[in-house]
Short mmCIF file of C-alpha atoms and ligand atoms in Angstrom, two decimals:
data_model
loop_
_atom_site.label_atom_id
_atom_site.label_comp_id
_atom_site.label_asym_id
_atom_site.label_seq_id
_atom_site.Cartn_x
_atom_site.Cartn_y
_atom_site.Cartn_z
CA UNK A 1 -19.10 -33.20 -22.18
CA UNK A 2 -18.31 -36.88 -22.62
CA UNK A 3 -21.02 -39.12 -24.08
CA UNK A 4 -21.97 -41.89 -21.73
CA UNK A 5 -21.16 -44.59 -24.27
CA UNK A 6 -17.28 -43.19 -24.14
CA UNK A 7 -16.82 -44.81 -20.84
CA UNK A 8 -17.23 -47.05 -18.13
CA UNK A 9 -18.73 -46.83 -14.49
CA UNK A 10 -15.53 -48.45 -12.83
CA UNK A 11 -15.29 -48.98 -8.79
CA UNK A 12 -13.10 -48.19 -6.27
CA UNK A 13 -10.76 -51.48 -4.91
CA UNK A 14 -8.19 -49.99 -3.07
CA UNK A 15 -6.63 -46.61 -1.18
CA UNK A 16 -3.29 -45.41 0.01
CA UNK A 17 -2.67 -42.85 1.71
CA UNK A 18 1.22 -41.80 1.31
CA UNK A 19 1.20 -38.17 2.96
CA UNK A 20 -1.56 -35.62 3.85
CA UNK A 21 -1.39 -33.91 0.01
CA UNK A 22 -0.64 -37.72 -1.80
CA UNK A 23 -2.34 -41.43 -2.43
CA UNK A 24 -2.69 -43.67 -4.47
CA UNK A 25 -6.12 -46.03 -5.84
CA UNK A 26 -7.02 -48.95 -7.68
CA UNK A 27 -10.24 -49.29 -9.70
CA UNK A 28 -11.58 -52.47 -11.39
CA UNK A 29 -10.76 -52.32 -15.17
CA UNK A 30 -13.11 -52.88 -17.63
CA UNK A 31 -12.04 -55.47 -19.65
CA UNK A 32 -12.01 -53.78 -22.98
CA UNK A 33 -9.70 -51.11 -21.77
CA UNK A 34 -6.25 -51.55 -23.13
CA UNK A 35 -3.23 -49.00 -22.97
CA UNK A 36 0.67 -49.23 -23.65
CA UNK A 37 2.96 -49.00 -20.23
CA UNK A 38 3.72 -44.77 -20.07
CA UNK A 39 0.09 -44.15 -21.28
CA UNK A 40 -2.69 -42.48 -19.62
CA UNK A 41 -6.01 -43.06 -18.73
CA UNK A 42 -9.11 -40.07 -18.54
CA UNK A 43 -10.68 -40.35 -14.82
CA UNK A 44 -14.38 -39.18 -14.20
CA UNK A 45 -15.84 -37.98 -10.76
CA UNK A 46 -19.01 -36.70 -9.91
CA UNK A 47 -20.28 -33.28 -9.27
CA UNK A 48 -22.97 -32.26 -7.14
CA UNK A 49 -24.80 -30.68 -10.43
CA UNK A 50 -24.88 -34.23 -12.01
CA UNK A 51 -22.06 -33.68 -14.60
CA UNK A 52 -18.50 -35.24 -14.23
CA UNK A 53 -15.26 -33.52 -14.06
CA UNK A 54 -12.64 -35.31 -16.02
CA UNK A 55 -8.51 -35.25 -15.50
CA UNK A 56 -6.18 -37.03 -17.38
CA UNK A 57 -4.20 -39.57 -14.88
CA UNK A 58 -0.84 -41.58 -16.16
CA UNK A 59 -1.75 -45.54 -15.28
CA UNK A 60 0.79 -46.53 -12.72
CA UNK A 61 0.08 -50.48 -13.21
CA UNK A 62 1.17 -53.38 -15.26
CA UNK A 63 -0.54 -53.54 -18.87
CA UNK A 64 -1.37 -56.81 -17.81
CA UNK A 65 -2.83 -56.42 -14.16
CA UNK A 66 -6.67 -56.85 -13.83
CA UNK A 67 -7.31 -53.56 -12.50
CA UNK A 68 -5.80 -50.27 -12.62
CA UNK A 69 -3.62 -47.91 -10.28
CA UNK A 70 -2.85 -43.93 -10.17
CA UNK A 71 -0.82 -41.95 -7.84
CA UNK A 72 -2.38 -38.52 -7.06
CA UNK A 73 -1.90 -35.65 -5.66
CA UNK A 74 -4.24 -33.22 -3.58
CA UNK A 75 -5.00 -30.11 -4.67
CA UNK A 76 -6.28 -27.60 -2.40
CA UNK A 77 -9.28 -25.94 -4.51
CA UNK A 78 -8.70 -28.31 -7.10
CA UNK A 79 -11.82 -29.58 -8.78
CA UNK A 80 -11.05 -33.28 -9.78
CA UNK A 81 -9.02 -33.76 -6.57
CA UNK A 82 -11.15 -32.23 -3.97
CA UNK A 83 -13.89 -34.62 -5.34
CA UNK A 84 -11.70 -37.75 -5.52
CA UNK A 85 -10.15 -37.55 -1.81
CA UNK A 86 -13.49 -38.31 -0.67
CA UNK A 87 -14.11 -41.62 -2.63
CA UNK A 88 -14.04 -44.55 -0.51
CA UNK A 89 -13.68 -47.94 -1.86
CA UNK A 90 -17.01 -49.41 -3.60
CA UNK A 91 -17.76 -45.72 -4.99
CA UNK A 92 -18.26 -45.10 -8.57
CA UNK A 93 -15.31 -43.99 -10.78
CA UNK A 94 -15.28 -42.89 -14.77
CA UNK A 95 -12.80 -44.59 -17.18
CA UNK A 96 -12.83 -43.26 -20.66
CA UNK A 97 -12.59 -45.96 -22.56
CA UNK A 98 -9.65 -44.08 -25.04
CA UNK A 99 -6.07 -44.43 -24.12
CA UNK A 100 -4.05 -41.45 -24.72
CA UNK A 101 -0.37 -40.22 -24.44
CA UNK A 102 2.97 -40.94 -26.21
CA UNK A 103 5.01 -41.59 -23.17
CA UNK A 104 5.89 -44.68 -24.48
CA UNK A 105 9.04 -46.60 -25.45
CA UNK A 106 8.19 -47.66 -28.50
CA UNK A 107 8.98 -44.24 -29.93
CA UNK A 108 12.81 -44.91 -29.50
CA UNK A 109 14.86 -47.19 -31.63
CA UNK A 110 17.76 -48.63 -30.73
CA UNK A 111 20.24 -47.10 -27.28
CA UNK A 112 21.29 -48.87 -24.61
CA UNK A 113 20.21 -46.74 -21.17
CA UNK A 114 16.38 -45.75 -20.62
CA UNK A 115 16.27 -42.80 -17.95
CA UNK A 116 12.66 -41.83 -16.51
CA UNK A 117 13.19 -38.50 -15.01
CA UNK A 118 10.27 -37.76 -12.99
CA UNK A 119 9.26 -34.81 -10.07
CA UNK A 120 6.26 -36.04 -7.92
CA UNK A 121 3.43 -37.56 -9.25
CA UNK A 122 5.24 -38.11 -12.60
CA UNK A 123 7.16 -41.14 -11.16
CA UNK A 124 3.72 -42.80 -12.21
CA UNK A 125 3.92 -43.88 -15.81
CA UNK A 126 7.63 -45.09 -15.44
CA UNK A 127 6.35 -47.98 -12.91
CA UNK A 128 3.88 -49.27 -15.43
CA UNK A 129 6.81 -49.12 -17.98
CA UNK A 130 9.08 -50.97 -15.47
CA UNK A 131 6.38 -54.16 -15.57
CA UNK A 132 6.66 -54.12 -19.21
CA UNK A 133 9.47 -57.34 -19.34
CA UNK A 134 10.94 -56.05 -23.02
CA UNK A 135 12.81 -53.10 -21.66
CA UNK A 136 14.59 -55.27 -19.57
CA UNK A 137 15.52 -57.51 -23.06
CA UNK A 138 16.36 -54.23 -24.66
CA UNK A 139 18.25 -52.09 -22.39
CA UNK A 140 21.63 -52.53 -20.62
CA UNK A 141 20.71 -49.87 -18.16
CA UNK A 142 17.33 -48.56 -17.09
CA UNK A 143 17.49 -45.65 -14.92
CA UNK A 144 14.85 -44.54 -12.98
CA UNK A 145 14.98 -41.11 -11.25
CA UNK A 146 12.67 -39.65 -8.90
CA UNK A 147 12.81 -35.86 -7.00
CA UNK A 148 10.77 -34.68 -4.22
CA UNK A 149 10.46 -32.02 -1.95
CA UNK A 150 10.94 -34.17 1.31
CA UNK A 151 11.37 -37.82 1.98
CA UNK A 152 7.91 -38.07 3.04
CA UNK A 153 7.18 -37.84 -0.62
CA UNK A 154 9.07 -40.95 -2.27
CA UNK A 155 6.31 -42.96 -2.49
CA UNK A 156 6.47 -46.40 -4.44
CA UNK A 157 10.13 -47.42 -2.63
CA UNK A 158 9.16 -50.45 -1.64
CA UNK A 159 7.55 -51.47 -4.85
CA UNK A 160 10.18 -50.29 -6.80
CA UNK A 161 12.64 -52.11 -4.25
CA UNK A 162 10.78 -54.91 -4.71
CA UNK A 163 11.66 -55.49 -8.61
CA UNK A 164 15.43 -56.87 -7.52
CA UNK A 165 13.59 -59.77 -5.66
CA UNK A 166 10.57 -59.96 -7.27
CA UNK A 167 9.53 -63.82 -8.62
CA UNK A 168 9.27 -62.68 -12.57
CA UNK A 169 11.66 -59.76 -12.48
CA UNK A 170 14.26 -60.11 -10.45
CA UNK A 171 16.69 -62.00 -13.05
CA UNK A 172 16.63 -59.63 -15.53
CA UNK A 173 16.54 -56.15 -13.28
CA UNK A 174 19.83 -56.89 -10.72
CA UNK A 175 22.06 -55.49 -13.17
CA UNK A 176 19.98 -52.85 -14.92
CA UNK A 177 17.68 -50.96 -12.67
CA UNK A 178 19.61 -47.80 -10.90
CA UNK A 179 16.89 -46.45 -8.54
CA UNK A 180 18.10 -42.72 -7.64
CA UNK A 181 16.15 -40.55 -4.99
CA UNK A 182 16.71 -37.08 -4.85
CA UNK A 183 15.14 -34.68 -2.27
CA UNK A 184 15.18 -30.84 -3.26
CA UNK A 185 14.08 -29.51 0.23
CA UNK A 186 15.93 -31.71 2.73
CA UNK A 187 19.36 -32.90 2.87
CA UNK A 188 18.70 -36.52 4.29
CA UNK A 189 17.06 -39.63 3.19
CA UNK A 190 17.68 -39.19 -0.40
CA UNK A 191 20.98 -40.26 -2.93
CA UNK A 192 21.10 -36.90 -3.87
CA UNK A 193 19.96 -33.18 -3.31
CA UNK A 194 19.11 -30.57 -5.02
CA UNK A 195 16.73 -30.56 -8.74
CA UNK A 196 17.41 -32.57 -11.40
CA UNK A 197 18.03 -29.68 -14.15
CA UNK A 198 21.09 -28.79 -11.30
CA UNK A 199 22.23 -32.38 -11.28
CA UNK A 200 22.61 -32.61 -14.70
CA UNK A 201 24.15 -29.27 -14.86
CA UNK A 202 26.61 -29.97 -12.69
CA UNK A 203 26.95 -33.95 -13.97
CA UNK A 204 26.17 -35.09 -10.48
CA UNK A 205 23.73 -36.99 -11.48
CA UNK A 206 25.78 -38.77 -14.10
CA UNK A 207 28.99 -39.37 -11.61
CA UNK A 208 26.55 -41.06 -9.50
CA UNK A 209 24.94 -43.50 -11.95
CA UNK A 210 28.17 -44.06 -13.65
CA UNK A 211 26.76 -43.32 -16.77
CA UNK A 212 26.98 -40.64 -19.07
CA UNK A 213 24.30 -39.09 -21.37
CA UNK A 214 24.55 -38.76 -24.94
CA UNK A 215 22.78 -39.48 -28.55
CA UNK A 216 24.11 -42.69 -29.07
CA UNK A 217 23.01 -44.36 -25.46
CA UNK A 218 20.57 -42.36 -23.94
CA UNK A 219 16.54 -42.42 -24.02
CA UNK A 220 15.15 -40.59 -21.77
CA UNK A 221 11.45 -39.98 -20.51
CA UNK A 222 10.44 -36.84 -18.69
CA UNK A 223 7.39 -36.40 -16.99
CA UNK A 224 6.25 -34.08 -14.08
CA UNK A 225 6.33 -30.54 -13.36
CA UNK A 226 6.29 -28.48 -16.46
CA UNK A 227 9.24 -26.37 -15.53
CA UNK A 228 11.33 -29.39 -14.83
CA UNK A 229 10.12 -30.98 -18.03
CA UNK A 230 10.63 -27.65 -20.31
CA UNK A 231 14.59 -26.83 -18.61
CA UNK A 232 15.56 -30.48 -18.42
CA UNK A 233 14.48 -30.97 -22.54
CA UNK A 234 16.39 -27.41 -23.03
CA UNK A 235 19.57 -28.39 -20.93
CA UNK A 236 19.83 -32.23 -22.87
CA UNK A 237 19.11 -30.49 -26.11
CA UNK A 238 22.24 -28.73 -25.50
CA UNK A 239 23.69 -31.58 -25.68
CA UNK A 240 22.05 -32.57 -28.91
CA UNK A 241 19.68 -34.81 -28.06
CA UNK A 242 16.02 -34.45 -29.88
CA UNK A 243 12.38 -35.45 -29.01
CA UNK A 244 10.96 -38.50 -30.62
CA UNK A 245 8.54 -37.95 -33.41
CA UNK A 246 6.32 -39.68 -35.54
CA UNK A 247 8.02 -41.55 -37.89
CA UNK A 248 11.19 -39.19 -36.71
CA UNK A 249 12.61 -41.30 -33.58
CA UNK A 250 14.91 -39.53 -31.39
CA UNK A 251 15.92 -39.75 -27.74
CA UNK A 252 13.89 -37.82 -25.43
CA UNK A 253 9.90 -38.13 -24.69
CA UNK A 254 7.97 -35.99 -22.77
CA UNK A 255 5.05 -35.54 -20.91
CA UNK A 256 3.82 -31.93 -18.90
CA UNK A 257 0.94 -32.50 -16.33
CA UNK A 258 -0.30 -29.04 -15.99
C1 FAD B 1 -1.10 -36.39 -19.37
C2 FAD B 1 -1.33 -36.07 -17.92
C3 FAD B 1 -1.20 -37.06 -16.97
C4 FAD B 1 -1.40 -36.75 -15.62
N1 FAD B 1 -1.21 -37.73 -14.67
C5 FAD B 1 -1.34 -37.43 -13.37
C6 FAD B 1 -1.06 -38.40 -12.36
O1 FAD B 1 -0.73 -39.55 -12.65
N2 FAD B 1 -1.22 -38.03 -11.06
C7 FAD B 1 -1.61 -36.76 -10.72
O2 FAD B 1 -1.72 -36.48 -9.52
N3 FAD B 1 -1.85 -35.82 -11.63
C8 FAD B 1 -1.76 -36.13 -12.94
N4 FAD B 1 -2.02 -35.18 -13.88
C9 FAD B 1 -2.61 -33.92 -13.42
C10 FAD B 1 -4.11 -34.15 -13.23
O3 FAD B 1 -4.73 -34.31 -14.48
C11 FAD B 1 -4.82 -32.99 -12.50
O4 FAD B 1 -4.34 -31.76 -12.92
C12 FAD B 1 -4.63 -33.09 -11.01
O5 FAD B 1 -5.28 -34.26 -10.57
C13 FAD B 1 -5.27 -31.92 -10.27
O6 FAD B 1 -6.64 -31.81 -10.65
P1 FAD B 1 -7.53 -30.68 -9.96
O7 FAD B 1 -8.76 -30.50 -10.77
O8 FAD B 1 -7.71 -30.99 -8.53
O9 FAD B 1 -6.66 -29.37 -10.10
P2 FAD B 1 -6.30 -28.64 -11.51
O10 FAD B 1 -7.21 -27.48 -11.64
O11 FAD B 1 -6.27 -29.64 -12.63
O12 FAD B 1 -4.83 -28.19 -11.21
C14 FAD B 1 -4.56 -27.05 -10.38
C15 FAD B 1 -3.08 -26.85 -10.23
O13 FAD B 1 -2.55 -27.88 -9.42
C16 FAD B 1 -1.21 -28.16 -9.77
N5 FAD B 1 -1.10 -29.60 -10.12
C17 FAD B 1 -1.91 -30.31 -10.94
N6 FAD B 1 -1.51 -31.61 -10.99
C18 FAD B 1 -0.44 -31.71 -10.21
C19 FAD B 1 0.40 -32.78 -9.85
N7 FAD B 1 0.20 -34.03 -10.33
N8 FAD B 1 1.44 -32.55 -9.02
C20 FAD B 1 1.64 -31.30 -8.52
N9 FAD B 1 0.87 -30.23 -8.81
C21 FAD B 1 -0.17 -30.43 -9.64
C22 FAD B 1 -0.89 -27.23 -10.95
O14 FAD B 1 -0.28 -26.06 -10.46
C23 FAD B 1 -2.24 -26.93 -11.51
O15 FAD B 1 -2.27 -25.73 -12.22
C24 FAD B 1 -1.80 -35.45 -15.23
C25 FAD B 1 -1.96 -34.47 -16.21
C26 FAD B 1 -1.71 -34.75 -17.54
C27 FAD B 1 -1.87 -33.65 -18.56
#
């Protein structure tokens, strides 16, 4: 059980619907609540017994905005989610006030290309990292790649579209940001098809960024599906490439949702 003074009562501000299983929400943000870009935040909902059912959520917004955004998914039977598709904006919401997770780009020195690989829902932490203005000083290339069943499912396009003509960002992204959409269960609507741990297998993915993954360059962030997460980390440590640790900074960082 959390303790009461762990967290805040936050509200509701906004809701997006993106597809029937998929949305996204803002809350208002408490004021003490601070996190690095790739972290995550622990949300609260009510039960009907009077406890609260927490899940960890990645924080899809600027470090700097005034509130905060996730990107969920639905879970049929799932506990957190069956609760929190039924909020409506104004209703209560539980922030613990800890922010957790190493997804975070401060765990890499040096390279010159940061790739977010992300299935689903784990395209969320690599939009907050996007807003954060020193990867675009410290990068050459920053690659962000997202894979979905169907195109129904790339959320975020026109947000993350929006960085090569945004007011603050646009300068420093034009040459950097590679925005690749791939679609597993469709073969339209996407820049390529098929998973990601295929695409690298096969270097697709690589011929169609024009850039080629190795120690010396490449950072790269993983978040999403487990499976994706645990083949993709096998298939680049092939290649030698080793997670970042404490005090031991390498080039991959990961991050499993379930
Ligand atoms: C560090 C971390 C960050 C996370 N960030 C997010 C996030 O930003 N957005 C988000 O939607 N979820 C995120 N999750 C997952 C989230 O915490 C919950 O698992 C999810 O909201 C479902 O909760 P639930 O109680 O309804 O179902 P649960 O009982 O928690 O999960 C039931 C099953 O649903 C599936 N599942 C769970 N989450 C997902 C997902 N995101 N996409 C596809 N299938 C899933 C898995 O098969 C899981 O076993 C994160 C998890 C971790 C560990």
């Amino acid at each position: 059980m959390t303790k009461p003074d762990k967290y805040t009562t936050e509200k509701i501000t906004y809701l997006h619907k993106w597809t029937d299983h998929l949305f996204s929400f803002r809350t208002t943000r408490n004021e003490s609540f601070t996190f690095i870009p790739g972290q995550f935040a622990r949300l609260g909902v009510d039960k009907e017994d009077g406890t609260i059912v927490w899940r960890p959520y990645s924080i899809v917004s600027a470090d700097y905005d005034e509130e905060l955004e996730f990107y969920s998914i639905i879970v049929p039977d799932g506990e957190f989610t069956q609760r929190l598709k039924n909020l409506n904006v104004n209703d209560n919401i539980y922030v613990d006030k800890t922010n957790y997770g190493l997804l975070t780009t401060d765990r890499f020195e040096k390279g010159k290309d940061l790739w977010f690989l992300s299935t689903g829902t784990g395209l969320a932490p690599f939009i907050s990292i996007m807003y954060d203005f020193t990867i675009w000083e410290q990068y050459d290339k920053v690659i962000l790649v997202h894979c979905v069943r169907n195109k129904e499912e790339l959320a975020y396009q026109e947000l993350i579209n929006g960085f090569f003509t945004h007011e603050y960002y646009a300068e420093m992204v034009k040459n950097k940001l590679i925005y690749v959409k791939i679609i597993t269960r469709e073969d339209n609507g996407a820049n390529l098809y098929g998973r990601i741990t295929e695409l690298l297998k096969n270097n697709q993915l690589e011929q169609y960024v024009n850039t080629n993954i190795n120690v010396l360059d490449s950072r790269i962030m993983i978040c999403g599906n487990p499976e994706m997460v645990d083949d993709t980390r096998k298939i680049l440590a092939e290649r030698g490439l080793v997670i970042s640790r404490r005090g031991k900074p390498g080039n991959m960082a990961v991050e499993n949702y379930w």
